[in-house]
Amino acid sequence: GDSVTQMEGPVTLSEEAFLTINCTYTATGYPSLFWYVQYPGEGLQLLLKATKADDKGSNKGFEATYRKETTSFHLEKGSVQVSDSAVYFCAPLILGKLIFGQGTELSVKP
Amino acid sequence: DTAVSQTPKYLVTQMGNDKSIKCEQNLGHDTMYWYKQDSKKFLKIMFSYNNKELIINETVPNRFSPKSPDKAHLNLHINSLELGDSAVYFCASSQGSGPGNTIYFGEGSWLTVV
């Protein structure tokens, strides 16, 4: 069935470090791909999206590229800040449903 | 000006009670959803409505009954609450349900059953 595998957390980084959170998915067809972020005690916010192969989504310094050949959508940021501490969710949109990964908790230390 | 708003944000109630969570969106979208996030932060869709019609029902116990009085509102009623219903419930909306549509979430409703 359709599924998403995300990098296990928690991920702990120092401020200004480079971030990669891996995401791979299994799905029929070519779904749109999303990253959502959940800050502590808050709701889900859309971070970025990509709708077709080789598209790059970007927002707030975060980027992810739709890789059809590896069915991946890895999230990257060149220099993280303490304020980026949150849980990050990868999710393809399949038949009208977002299929979420288990979430990756990121903790950024000053 | 909140796009998807849900009330209440926090709800603590006893087992066996019946409770409702309300959701409204002012984005002009025609599709609305309920998602559940469990204690391990795992998120799963429960229901989806398009123009007040149910289109997705993901094997949710029939104690959960969504109601969409119009396309801007999707309420969730839960009967005979159980301890395992404790979770965060997210309402969401989108314009259509096809590929490429973006789903926008509310702030969540934290339900604790004691």
Coordinates of N, CA and C in Angstrom, one line a residue:
Chain A
G1 N 0.8 -1.2 0.0 CA 0.0 0.0 0.0 C 0.9 1.2 0.0
D2 N 0.2 2.4 0.0 CA 0.9 3.7 0.0 C 1.5 3.9 1.4
S3 N 2.7 4.4 1.4 CA 3.4 4.6 2.7 C 4.5 5.6 2.5
V4 N 4.9 6.1 3.6 CA 6.0 7.1 3.7 C 7.0 6.7 4.8
T5 N 8.3 6.8 4.5 CA 9.3 6.6 5.5 C 10.1 7.8 5.7
Q6 N 10.2 8.3 6.9 CA 11.0 9.5 7.2 C 12.1 9.1 8.1
M7 N 13.2 9.9 8.0 CA 14.3 9.7 8.9 C 13.8 9.7 10.4
E8 N 14.4 8.8 11.2 CA 14.0 8.8 12.6 C 14.6 10.0 13.3
G9 N 13.8 10.5 14.2 CA 14.3 11.5 15.1 C 14.5 11.0 16.5
P10 N 14.8 11.8 17.4 CA 15.1 13.3 17.2 C 16.4 13.6 16.6
V11 N 16.4 14.6 15.8 CA 17.7 15.1 15.2 C 18.1 16.4 16.0
T12 N 19.3 16.4 16.5 CA 19.8 17.5 17.3 C 20.9 18.1 16.6
L13 N 20.8 19.4 16.3 CA 21.9 20.2 15.6 C 22.2 21.4 16.3
S14 N 23.4 21.9 16.0 CA 23.8 23.3 16.5 C 23.3 24.3 15.5
E15 N 23.1 25.5 16.0 CA 22.7 26.6 15.2 C 23.7 26.8 14.0
E16 N 23.1 27.1 12.8 CA 23.9 27.3 11.6 C 24.3 26.0 11.0
A17 N 24.0 24.8 11.5 CA 24.4 23.6 10.9 C 23.5 23.3 9.7
F18 N 23.9 22.4 8.8 CA 23.2 22.0 7.6 C 22.2 20.9 8.0
L19 N 21.0 21.0 7.5 CA 19.9 20.0 7.8 C 19.5 19.2 6.6
T20 N 19.4 17.9 6.8 CA 18.8 17.1 5.8 C 17.8 16.1 6.6
I21 N 16.6 16.1 6.2 CA 15.6 15.1 6.7 C 15.2 14.3 5.5
N22 N 15.5 13.0 5.5 CA 15.2 12.1 4.4 C 13.7 11.7 4.4
C23 N 13.1 11.6 3.2 CA 11.8 11.1 3.1 C 11.7 10.3 1.8
T24 N 11.2 9.1 1.9 CA 10.9 8.3 0.7 C 9.5 7.8 0.8
Y25 N 8.9 7.5 -0.4 CA 7.5 7.1 -0.3 C 7.2 6.0 -1.3
T26 N 6.2 5.3 -1.1 CA 5.7 4.2 -2.0 C 4.3 4.6 -2.4
A27 N 4.1 4.8 -3.7 CA 2.7 5.2 -4.2 C 2.6 4.8 -5.6
T28 N 1.4 4.5 -6.0 CA 1.1 4.4 -7.5 C 1.0 5.7 -8.1
G29 N 1.5 5.9 -9.3 CA 1.4 7.2 -9.9 C 2.4 8.2 -9.4
Y30 N 2.1 9.5 -9.6 CA 3.0 10.5 -9.3 C 2.3 11.6 -8.4
P31 N 2.3 11.3 -7.1 CA 1.5 12.3 -6.3 C 2.2 13.6 -6.1
S32 N 1.5 14.6 -5.7 CA 2.1 15.8 -5.2 C 2.7 15.5 -3.9
L33 N 3.8 16.3 -3.6 CA 4.5 16.0 -2.3 C 4.6 17.2 -1.5
F34 N 4.4 17.0 -0.2 CA 4.4 18.2 0.8 C 5.3 17.9 2.0
W35 N 5.8 19.0 2.5 CA 6.4 19.0 3.8 C 5.5 20.0 4.7
Y36 N 5.1 19.5 5.9 CA 4.4 20.3 6.9 C 5.3 20.3 8.1
V37 N 5.1 21.4 8.9 CA 5.9 21.6 10.1 C 4.9 21.9 11.3
Q38 N 5.3 21.3 12.4 CA 4.4 21.5 13.6 C 5.4 22.0 14.7
Y39 N 5.2 23.3 15.1 CA 6.0 23.8 16.2 C 5.3 23.4 17.5
P40 N 6.1 23.4 18.6 CA 5.6 22.8 19.8 C 4.3 23.5 20.2
G41 N 3.3 22.6 20.5 CA 2.0 23.1 21.0 C 1.1 23.7 19.9
E42 N 1.5 23.7 18.7 CA 0.8 24.3 17.6 C 0.3 23.4 16.6
G43 N -0.4 23.9 15.6 CA -1.0 23.1 14.5 C 0.0 22.8 13.4
L44 N -0.5 22.3 12.3 CA 0.3 21.9 11.2 C 0.3 23.1 10.2
Q45 N 1.5 23.4 9.8 CA 1.7 24.5 8.8 C 2.3 23.9 7.5
L46 N 1.8 24.3 6.4 CA 2.5 24.0 5.2 C 3.8 24.6 5.1
L47 N 4.8 23.8 4.8 CA 6.2 24.4 4.6 C 6.5 24.6 3.2
L48 N 6.3 23.5 2.4 CA 6.6 23.6 0.9 C 6.0 22.5 0.2
K49 N 5.9 22.6 -1.1 CA 5.3 21.5 -1.9 C 6.0 21.4 -3.3
A50 N 5.8 20.3 -3.9 CA 6.2 20.1 -5.3 C 5.2 19.2 -6.0
T51 N 4.8 19.5 -7.2 CA 3.7 18.8 -7.8 C 4.1 17.9 -8.9
K52 N 5.4 18.0 -9.4 CA 5.8 17.1 -10.5 C 7.3 16.8 -10.4
A53 N 7.7 15.8 -11.1 CA 9.1 15.4 -11.1 C 10.1 16.6 -11.4
D54 N 11.1 16.6 -10.6 CA 12.2 17.6 -10.7 C 11.8 19.0 -10.2
D55 N 10.5 19.2 -9.8 CA 10.1 20.4 -9.1 C 10.9 20.6 -7.8
K56 N 11.2 21.9 -7.5 CA 11.8 22.2 -6.2 C 10.9 23.1 -5.5
G57 N 10.5 22.6 -4.3 CA 9.7 23.5 -3.4 C 10.6 24.2 -2.5
S58 N 10.3 25.5 -2.1 CA 11.2 26.2 -1.2 C 10.4 27.2 -0.4
N59 N 10.8 27.4 0.8 CA 10.2 28.4 1.7 C 11.0 28.5 3.0
K60 N 11.2 29.7 3.4 CA 11.9 30.1 4.7 C 13.3 29.4 4.7
G61 N 14.0 29.3 3.6 CA 15.3 28.7 3.5 C 15.3 27.2 3.4
F62 N 14.2 26.6 3.5 CA 14.0 25.1 3.3 C 13.8 24.8 1.8
E63 N 14.3 23.7 1.4 CA 14.1 23.2 0.0 C 13.9 21.7 0.0
A64 N 13.2 21.3 -1.0 CA 13.1 19.8 -1.3 C 12.8 19.7 -2.8
T65 N 13.4 18.6 -3.4 CA 13.3 18.4 -4.8 C 12.6 17.1 -5.0
Y66 N 11.6 17.1 -5.9 CA 10.8 15.9 -6.2 C 11.6 15.0 -7.1
R67 N 12.1 13.8 -6.5 CA 12.9 12.9 -7.3 C 12.1 11.7 -7.6
K68 N 11.6 11.6 -8.9 CA 10.7 10.5 -9.3 C 11.5 9.2 -9.3
E69 N 12.7 9.2 -9.7 CA 13.5 7.9 -9.9 C 13.8 7.3 -8.6
T70 N 13.9 8.0 -7.5 CA 14.2 7.5 -6.2 C 13.0 7.6 -5.3
T71 N 11.9 8.0 -5.8 CA 10.6 8.3 -5.0 C 11.0 9.0 -3.7
S72 N 11.7 10.1 -3.8 CA 12.2 10.8 -2.5 C 11.9 12.2 -2.6
F73 N 11.8 12.9 -1.4 CA 11.5 14.3 -1.3 C 12.2 14.8 0.0
H74 N 13.5 14.8 -0.1 CA 14.3 15.1 1.1 C 14.3 16.6 1.4
L75 N 14.2 16.9 2.7 CA 14.1 18.3 3.1 C 15.5 18.8 3.5
E76 N 15.9 20.0 3.0 CA 17.2 20.5 3.4 C 17.1 22.0 3.8
K77 N 18.1 22.4 4.6 CA 18.2 23.8 4.9 C 19.7 24.0 5.2
G78 N 20.2 25.1 4.6 CA 21.7 25.3 4.7 C 22.2 25.7 6.1
S79 N 21.3 26.4 6.8 CA 21.8 27.0 8.1 C 20.6 27.1 9.1
V80 N 20.5 26.1 10.0 CA 19.3 26.1 10.8 C 19.4 27.1 12.0
Q81 N 18.2 27.5 12.5 CA 18.1 28.4 13.6 C 17.4 27.7 14.7
V82 N 17.6 28.3 15.9 CA 16.8 27.7 17.1 C 15.3 27.7 16.8
S83 N 14.9 28.7 16.1 CA 13.4 28.8 15.9 C 12.9 27.7 14.9
D84 N 13.8 27.0 14.3 CA 13.4 25.9 13.4 C 13.1 24.6 14.2
S85 N 13.3 24.6 15.5 CA 13.0 23.4 16.3 C 11.5 23.1 16.2
A86 N 11.2 21.9 15.7 CA 9.8 21.6 15.4 C 9.8 20.1 15.0
V87 N 8.6 19.6 14.7 CA 8.4 18.3 14.1 C 8.1 18.5 12.6
Y88 N 8.8 17.8 11.7 CA 8.6 17.9 10.3 C 8.0 16.7 9.7
F89 N 6.9 16.9 8.9 CA 6.2 15.7 8.3 C 6.3 15.8 6.8
C90 N 6.6 14.7 6.2 CA 6.6 14.5 4.8 C 5.3 13.8 4.4
A91 N 4.6 14.2 3.3 CA 3.3 13.6 3.0 C 3.0 13.7 1.5
P92 N 2.9 12.6 0.8 CA 2.4 12.7 -0.6 C 0.8 12.8 -0.5
L93 N 0.3 13.4 -1.5 CA -1.2 13.5 -1.6 C -1.7 12.4 -2.6
I94 N -2.4 11.4 -2.1 CA -2.8 10.3 -2.9 C -4.3 10.1 -2.8
L95 N -4.9 10.2 -4.0 CA -6.4 10.0 -4.0 C -7.1 10.9 -3.0
G96 N -6.7 12.1 -2.9 CA -7.3 13.1 -2.0 C -6.9 13.0 -0.6
K97 N -6.0 12.1 -0.2 CA -5.6 11.9 1.2 C -4.1 12.2 1.3
L98 N -3.7 13.0 2.3 CA -2.3 13.1 2.7 C -1.9 11.9 3.5
I99 N -0.9 11.2 3.0 CA -0.3 10.0 3.7 C 0.9 10.5 4.4
F100 N 0.9 10.6 5.8 CA 1.9 11.2 6.5 C 3.0 10.2 6.9
G101 N 4.2 10.7 6.9 CA 5.3 10.0 7.6 C 5.2 10.1 9.1
Q102 N 6.1 9.4 9.8 CA 6.0 9.4 11.3 C 6.4 10.7 11.9
G103 N 6.9 11.6 11.1 CA 7.4 12.9 11.7 C 8.8 12.8 12.1
T104 N 9.6 13.8 12.0 CA 11.0 13.9 12.4 C 11.1 15.1 13.3
E105 N 11.5 14.9 14.6 CA 11.6 16.0 15.5 C 13.0 16.6 15.4
L106 N 13.1 17.9 15.2 CA 14.3 18.6 15.1 C 14.5 19.5 16.3
S107 N 15.6 19.4 16.9 CA 16.0 20.3 18.0 C 17.3 21.0 17.6
V108 N 17.2 22.3 17.6 CA 18.4 23.1 17.3 C 18.9 23.9 18.6
K109 N 20.1 23.6 18.9 CA 20.7 24.2 20.1 C 21.5 25.5 19.7
P110 N 21.5 26.5 20.6 CA 22.3 27.7 20.3 C 23.8 27.4 20.4
Chain B
D1 N -6.7 37.0 10.8 CA -7.9 36.4 10.1 C -7.6 35.0 9.8
T2 N -8.1 34.1 10.8 CA -7.7 32.7 10.7 C -8.4 32.0 9.5
A3 N -7.7 31.2 8.7 CA -8.3 30.6 7.5 C -9.1 29.4 7.9
V4 N -8.6 28.5 8.7 CA -9.3 27.3 9.2 C -9.3 27.4 10.7
S5 N -10.5 27.5 11.3 CA -10.5 27.7 12.7 C -11.4 26.6 13.3
Q6 N -10.9 26.1 14.4 CA -11.6 25.0 15.1 C -11.8 25.4 16.6
T7 N -12.9 24.9 17.1 CA -13.2 25.1 18.6 C -13.8 23.9 19.2
P8 N -13.5 23.6 20.4 CA -12.5 24.3 21.3 C -11.1 23.9 20.9
K9 N -10.2 24.6 21.4 CA -8.8 24.2 21.2 C -8.4 23.1 22.2
Y10 N -8.9 23.2 23.4 CA -8.6 22.2 24.4 C -9.9 21.7 25.0
L11 N -10.0 20.4 25.2 CA -11.2 19.8 25.7 C -10.8 18.6 26.6
V12 N -11.2 18.6 27.9 CA -11.0 17.5 28.8 C -12.4 17.0 29.2
T13 N -12.6 15.7 29.1 CA -14.0 15.2 29.3 C -13.9 13.8 29.9
Q14 N -14.9 13.3 30.4 CA -14.9 12.0 31.0 C -15.4 10.9 30.0
M15 N -14.9 9.7 30.2 CA -15.3 8.6 29.4 C -16.8 8.5 29.4
G16 N -17.3 8.1 28.2 CA -18.8 7.9 28.1 C -19.5 9.2 27.7
N17 N -18.9 10.4 27.8 CA -19.5 11.6 27.4 C -19.6 11.7 25.9
D18 N -20.5 12.6 25.4 CA -20.5 13.0 24.0 C -20.0 14.4 23.8
K19 N -19.2 14.6 22.8 CA -18.7 16.0 22.6 C -18.6 16.3 21.1
S20 N -18.5 17.6 20.8 CA -18.4 18.0 19.4 C -17.2 19.0 19.3
I21 N -16.6 18.9 18.1 CA -15.6 19.9 17.7 C -16.1 20.6 16.5
K22 N -16.0 21.9 16.5 CA -16.5 22.6 15.3 C -15.4 23.2 14.5
C23 N -15.6 23.2 13.2 CA -14.6 23.7 12.3 C -15.3 24.6 11.2
E24 N -14.6 25.7 10.9 CA -15.0 26.6 9.9 C -13.8 27.1 9.1
Q25 N -14.0 27.2 7.8 CA -13.0 27.8 6.9 C -13.5 29.0 6.1
N26 N -12.7 30.0 6.0 CA -13.1 31.2 5.3 C -12.3 31.4 4.0
L27 N -11.8 30.3 3.4 CA -11.0 30.3 2.2 C -11.8 30.1 1.0
G28 N -13.1 29.8 1.1 CA -13.9 29.6 0.0 C -13.6 28.2 -0.6
H29 N -13.0 27.3 0.1 CA -12.7 26.0 -0.4 C -14.0 25.1 -0.4
D30 N -14.0 24.0 -1.2 CA -15.1 23.2 -1.3 C -14.9 21.8 -0.6
T31 N -13.7 21.5 -0.2 CA -13.4 20.2 0.4 C -12.8 20.5 1.8
M32 N -13.4 19.7 2.8 CA -12.9 19.8 4.2 C -12.6 18.4 4.7
Y33 N -11.8 18.3 5.7 CA -11.2 17.1 6.2 C -11.2 17.1 7.8
W34 N -11.1 15.9 8.3 CA -10.7 15.7 9.7 C -9.6 14.7 9.7
Y35 N -8.5 15.1 10.4 CA -7.3 14.2 10.6 C -7.1 14.0 12.1
K36 N -6.6 12.9 12.5 CA -6.3 12.6 13.9 C -4.8 12.4 14.1
Q37 N -4.3 13.0 15.1 CA -2.9 12.8 15.5 C -2.8 12.2 16.9
D38 N -2.2 11.0 16.9 CA -2.2 10.2 18.2 C -1.0 10.7 19.0
S39 N -0.9 10.0 20.2 CA 0.1 10.5 21.1 C 1.6 10.3 20.6
K40 N 1.8 9.5 19.6 CA 3.1 9.4 19.0 C 3.3 10.3 17.8
K41 N 2.3 11.3 17.6 CA 2.3 12.3 16.6 C 2.0 11.7 15.2
F42 N 1.5 10.5 15.2 CA 1.2 9.9 13.9 C -0.2 10.5 13.4
L43 N -0.2 11.0 12.2 CA -1.4 11.6 11.6 C -2.1 10.8 10.6
K44 N -3.4 10.7 10.7 CA -4.1 9.9 9.7 C -5.5 10.6 9.4
I45 N -5.9 10.5 8.1 CA -7.2 11.0 7.8 C -8.3 10.2 8.4
M46 N -9.4 11.0 8.8 CA -10.6 10.3 9.2 C -11.7 10.4 8.2
F47 N -12.0 11.6 7.8 CA -13.1 11.9 6.9 C -12.7 13.0 5.9
S48 N -13.4 13.0 4.8 CA -13.3 14.1 3.8 C -14.6 14.4 3.2
Y49 N -15.0 15.6 3.1 CA -16.2 16.1 2.5 C -16.0 17.0 1.4
N50 N -16.7 16.8 0.3 CA -16.6 17.8 -0.8 C -18.0 18.3 -1.1
N51 N -18.2 19.6 -1.0 CA -19.5 20.2 -1.2 C -20.6 19.5 -0.3
K52 N -20.3 19.3 0.9 CA -21.2 18.7 1.9 C -21.4 17.2 1.7
E53 N -20.7 16.6 0.8 CA -20.9 15.2 0.5 C -19.7 14.4 1.1
L54 N -20.0 13.3 1.8 CA -18.9 12.5 2.3 C -18.2 11.8 1.2
I55 N -16.9 12.0 1.1 CA -16.1 11.3 0.0 C -15.1 10.3 0.5
I56 N -14.6 10.5 1.7 CA -13.6 9.6 2.3 C -14.1 9.3 3.8
N57 N -14.1 8.0 4.1 CA -14.4 7.6 5.5 C -13.5 6.5 5.8
E58 N -12.5 6.7 6.6 CA -11.4 5.8 6.7 C -11.6 4.9 8.0
T59 N -12.4 3.9 7.8 CA -12.6 2.9 8.9 C -12.6 3.5 10.3
V60 N -13.3 4.6 10.5 CA -13.4 5.2 11.8 C -14.6 4.6 12.5
P61 N -14.5 4.3 13.8 CA -15.7 3.8 14.5 C -16.9 4.7 14.3
N62 N -18.1 4.1 14.3 CA -19.3 4.9 14.0 C -19.7 5.8 15.2
R63 N -18.9 5.7 16.3 CA -19.1 6.7 17.3 C -18.7 8.1 16.9
F64 N -18.0 8.2 15.8 CA -17.5 9.5 15.2 C -18.5 9.8 14.1
S65 N -19.1 11.0 14.2 CA -20.0 11.3 13.1 C -19.8 12.8 12.7
P66 N -19.2 12.9 11.4 CA -19.0 14.3 10.9 C -20.3 14.8 10.4
K67 N -20.4 16.1 10.4 CA -21.6 16.8 9.8 C -21.2 18.1 9.1
S68 N -21.6 18.2 7.9 CA -21.3 19.4 7.1 C -22.5 20.2 6.7
P69 N -22.9 21.2 7.5 CA -24.1 21.9 7.2 C -24.0 22.8 6.0
D70 N -22.8 23.2 5.6 CA -22.5 23.9 4.4 C -21.1 23.7 4.1
K71 N -20.6 24.1 2.9 CA -19.3 23.8 2.5 C -18.2 24.5 3.3
A72 N -18.6 25.5 4.1 CA -17.6 26.2 4.9 C -17.4 25.6 6.3
H73 N -18.3 24.6 6.7 CA -18.2 24.1 8.0 C -18.2 22.5 8.0
L74 N -17.4 22.0 8.9 CA -17.4 20.5 9.0 C -17.2 20.2 10.5
N75 N -18.2 19.8 11.2 CA -18.1 19.5 12.6 C -17.9 18.0 12.8
L76 N -17.4 17.7 14.0 CA -17.1 16.3 14.4 C -17.8 16.0 15.7
H77 N -18.7 15.1 15.7 CA -19.4 14.7 16.9 C -18.9 13.3 17.3
I78 N -18.5 13.2 18.6 CA -18.0 11.9 19.1 C -18.9 11.4 20.2
N79 N -19.5 10.3 20.1 CA -20.4 9.7 21.1 C -19.6 8.7 22.0
S80 N -20.0 8.6 23.2 CA -19.5 7.6 24.1 C -18.0 7.6 24.1
L81 N -17.4 8.7 24.5 CA -15.9 8.8 24.4 C -15.2 7.7 25.2
E82 N -14.1 7.3 24.6 CA -13.2 6.3 25.2 C -11.8 6.9 25.4
L83 N -11.1 6.2 26.3 CA -9.7 6.7 26.6 C -8.9 6.8 25.4
G84 N -9.1 5.9 24.5 CA -8.3 5.9 23.3 C -8.6 7.0 22.3
D85 N -9.7 7.7 22.5 CA -10.0 8.8 21.7 C -9.2 10.1 22.0
S86 N -8.4 10.0 23.0 CA -7.5 11.1 23.4 C -6.5 11.3 22.3
A87 N -6.5 12.5 21.7 CA -5.7 12.8 20.5 C -5.8 14.3 20.2
V88 N -5.1 14.7 19.2 CA -5.3 16.0 18.6 C -6.1 15.8 17.3
Y89 N -7.1 16.5 17.1 CA -8.0 16.4 15.9 C -7.8 17.7 15.1
F90 N -7.4 17.5 13.9 CA -7.1 18.6 13.0 C -8.2 18.7 11.9
C91 N -8.8 19.8 11.7 CA -9.6 20.1 10.6 C -8.8 20.7 9.5
A92 N -9.2 20.5 8.3 CA -8.4 21.0 7.1 C -9.3 21.3 6.0
S93 N -8.8 22.1 5.0 CA -9.6 22.3 3.8 C -8.7 22.5 2.6
S94 N -9.3 22.3 1.4 CA -8.6 22.5 0.2 C -9.7 22.9 -0.9
Q95 N -9.1 23.4 -2.0 CA -10.0 23.7 -3.1 C -10.0 22.5 -4.0
G96 N -11.0 21.7 -4.0 CA -11.0 20.4 -4.7 C -10.1 19.4 -4.0
S97 N -10.2 18.2 -4.5 CA -9.4 17.1 -3.9 C -8.5 16.4 -4.9
G98 N -8.3 17.0 -6.0 CA -7.4 16.4 -7.0 C -6.0 16.6 -6.7
P99 N -5.1 16.0 -7.6 CA -3.7 16.2 -7.4 C -3.3 17.6 -7.6
G100 N -2.3 18.0 -6.8 CA -1.8 19.4 -6.9 C -2.5 20.3 -5.9
N101 N -3.7 19.9 -5.4 CA -4.3 20.8 -4.4 C -3.6 20.8 -3.1
T102 N -3.6 22.0 -2.5 CA -2.9 22.1 -1.2 C -3.9 22.1 -0.1
I103 N -3.6 21.3 1.0 CA -4.5 21.2 2.1 C -4.0 22.1 3.2
Y104 N -4.9 22.9 3.8 CA -4.5 23.8 4.8 C -5.2 23.4 6.1
F105 N -4.4 23.4 7.2 CA -4.9 22.8 8.5 C -5.2 23.9 9.5
G106 N -6.2 23.6 10.3 CA -6.5 24.4 11.5 C -5.4 24.2 12.6
E107 N -5.7 24.9 13.7 CA -4.7 24.8 14.8 C -4.8 23.6 15.6
G108 N -5.8 22.8 15.4 CA -5.9 21.5 16.2 C -6.8 21.7 17.4
S109 N -7.4 20.6 17.8 CA -8.2 20.5 19.0 C -7.7 19.4 19.9
W110 N -7.1 19.7 21.1 CA -6.5 18.7 21.9 C -7.6 18.1 22.8
L111 N -7.9 16.9 22.5 CA -9.0 16.2 23.3 C -8.3 15.2 24.3
T112 N -8.7 15.3 25.6 CA -8.2 14.4 26.6 C -9.4 13.8 27.2
V113 N -9.5 12.4 27.2 CA -10.6 11.7 27.8 C -10.0 11.1 29.1
V114 N -10.7 11.3 30.2 CA -10.2 10.8 31.5 C -11.2 9.9 32.1

